[in-house]
Short mmCIF file of C-alpha atoms in Angstrom, two decimals:
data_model
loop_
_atom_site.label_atom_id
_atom_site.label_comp_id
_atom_site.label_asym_id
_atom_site.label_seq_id
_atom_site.Cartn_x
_atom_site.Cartn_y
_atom_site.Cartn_z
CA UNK A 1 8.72 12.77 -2.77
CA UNK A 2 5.69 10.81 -2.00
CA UNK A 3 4.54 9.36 0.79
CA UNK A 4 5.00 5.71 1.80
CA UNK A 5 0.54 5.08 1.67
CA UNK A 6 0.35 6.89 -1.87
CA UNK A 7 2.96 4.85 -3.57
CA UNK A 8 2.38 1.89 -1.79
CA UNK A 9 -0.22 0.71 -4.17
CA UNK A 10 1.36 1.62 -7.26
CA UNK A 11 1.76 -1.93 -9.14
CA UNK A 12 5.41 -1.30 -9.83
CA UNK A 13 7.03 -0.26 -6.42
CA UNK A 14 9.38 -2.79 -4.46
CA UNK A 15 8.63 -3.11 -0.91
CA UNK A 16 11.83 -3.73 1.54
CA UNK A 17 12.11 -4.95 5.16
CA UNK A 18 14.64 -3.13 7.25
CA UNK A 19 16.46 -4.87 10.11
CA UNK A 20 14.52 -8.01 9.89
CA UNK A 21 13.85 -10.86 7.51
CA UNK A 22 10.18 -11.39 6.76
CA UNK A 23 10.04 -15.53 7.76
CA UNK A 24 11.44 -14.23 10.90
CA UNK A 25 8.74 -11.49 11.30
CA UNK A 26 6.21 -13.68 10.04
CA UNK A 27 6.99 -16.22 12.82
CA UNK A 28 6.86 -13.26 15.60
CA UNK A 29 3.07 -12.47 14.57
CA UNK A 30 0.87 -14.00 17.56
CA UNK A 31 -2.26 -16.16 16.75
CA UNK A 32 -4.09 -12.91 16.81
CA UNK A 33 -1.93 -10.97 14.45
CA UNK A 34 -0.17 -8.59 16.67
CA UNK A 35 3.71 -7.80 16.78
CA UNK A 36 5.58 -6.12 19.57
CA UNK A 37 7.82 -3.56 17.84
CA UNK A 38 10.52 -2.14 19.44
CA UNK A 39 12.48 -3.41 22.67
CA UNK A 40 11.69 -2.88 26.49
CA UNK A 41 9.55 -0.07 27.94
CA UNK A 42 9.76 1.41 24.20
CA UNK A 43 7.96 -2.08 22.41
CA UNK A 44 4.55 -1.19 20.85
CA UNK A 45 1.96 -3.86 19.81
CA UNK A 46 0.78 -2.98 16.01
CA UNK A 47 -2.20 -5.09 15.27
CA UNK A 48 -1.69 -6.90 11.03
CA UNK A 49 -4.51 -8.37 9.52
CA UNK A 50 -4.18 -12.06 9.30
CA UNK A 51 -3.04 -12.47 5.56
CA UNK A 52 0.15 -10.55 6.82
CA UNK A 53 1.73 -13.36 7.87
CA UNK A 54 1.69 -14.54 4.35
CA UNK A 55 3.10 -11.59 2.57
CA UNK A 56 6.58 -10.76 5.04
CA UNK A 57 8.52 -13.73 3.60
CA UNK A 58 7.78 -12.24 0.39
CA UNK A 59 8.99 -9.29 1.02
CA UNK A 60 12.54 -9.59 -0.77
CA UNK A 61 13.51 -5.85 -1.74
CA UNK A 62 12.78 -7.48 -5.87
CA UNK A 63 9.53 -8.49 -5.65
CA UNK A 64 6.93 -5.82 -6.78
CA UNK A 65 3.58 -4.94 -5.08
CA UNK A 66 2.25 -6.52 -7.92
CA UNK A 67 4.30 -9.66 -7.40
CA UNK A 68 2.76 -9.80 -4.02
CA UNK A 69 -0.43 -9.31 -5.60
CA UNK A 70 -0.64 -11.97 -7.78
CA UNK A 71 1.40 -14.66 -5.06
CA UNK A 72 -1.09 -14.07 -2.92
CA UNK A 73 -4.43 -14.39 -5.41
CA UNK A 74 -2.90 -17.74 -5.90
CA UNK A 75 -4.02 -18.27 -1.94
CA UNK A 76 -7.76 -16.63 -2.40
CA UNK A 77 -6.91 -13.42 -1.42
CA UNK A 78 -9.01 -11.55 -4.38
CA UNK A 79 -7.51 -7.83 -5.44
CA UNK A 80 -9.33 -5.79 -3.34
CA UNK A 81 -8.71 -7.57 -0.62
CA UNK A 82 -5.55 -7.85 -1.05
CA UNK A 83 -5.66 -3.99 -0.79
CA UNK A 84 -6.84 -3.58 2.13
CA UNK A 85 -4.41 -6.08 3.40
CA UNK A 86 -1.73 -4.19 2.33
CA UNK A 87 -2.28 -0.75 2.95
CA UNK A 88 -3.15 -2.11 6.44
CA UNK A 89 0.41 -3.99 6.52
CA UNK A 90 2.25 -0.89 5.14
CA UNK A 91 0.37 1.73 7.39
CA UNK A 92 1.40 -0.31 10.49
CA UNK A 93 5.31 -1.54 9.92
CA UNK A 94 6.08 2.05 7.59
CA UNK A 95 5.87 4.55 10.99
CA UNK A 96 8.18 2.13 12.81
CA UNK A 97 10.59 2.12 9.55
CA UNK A 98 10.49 -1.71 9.69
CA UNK A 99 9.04 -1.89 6.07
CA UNK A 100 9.24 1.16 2.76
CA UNK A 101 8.04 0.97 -0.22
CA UNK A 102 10.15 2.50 -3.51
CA UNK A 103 8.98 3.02 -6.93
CA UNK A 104 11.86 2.13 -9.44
CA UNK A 105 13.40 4.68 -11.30
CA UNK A 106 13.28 4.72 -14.60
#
């Protein structure tokens, strides 16, 4: 198996949210792009880079990375950008298990 960073770029994988709906984690994101993860004396803040905010809600457990891609080109966020944005997003939510990324089998 692979790990979550190396496939999280492939063009074909499905991201999914676990235990949380992305409007909902979209909408927890401060005006500086942190989240508190976790509850109590456990919570850790994980800093997301802005364009974040943007992707969650589209994170539907259908929609491919390259989906994502191509939604968010459509709001100025170039390719490469977009993969730093992502590998940023996935290397902060992935330790917490909040967010995985699967390649489809086929």
């Amino acid at each position: 198996m692979s790990s979550v960073t190396s496939d999280c770029m492939d063009p074909k994988a499905v991201p999914q949210l676990h235990g949380v709906e992305g409007i909902r984690l979209a909408m927890a994101m401060t005006d500086t792009h942190q989240l508190s993860v976790g509850e109590g004396s456990e919570a850790v803040i994980v800093q997301l880079p802005p364009q974040a905010r943007g992707i969650f809600p589209l994170i539907d457990g259908r929609n491919t990375v390259a989906d994502l891609a191509a939604r968010l080109e459509t709001r100025g966020v170039d390719a490469s950008q977009f993969e730093t944005v992502w590998r940023d997003t996935v290397a902060a939510l992935a330790p917490f298990g909040l967010l995985s990324v699967s390649l489809p089998s086929s």
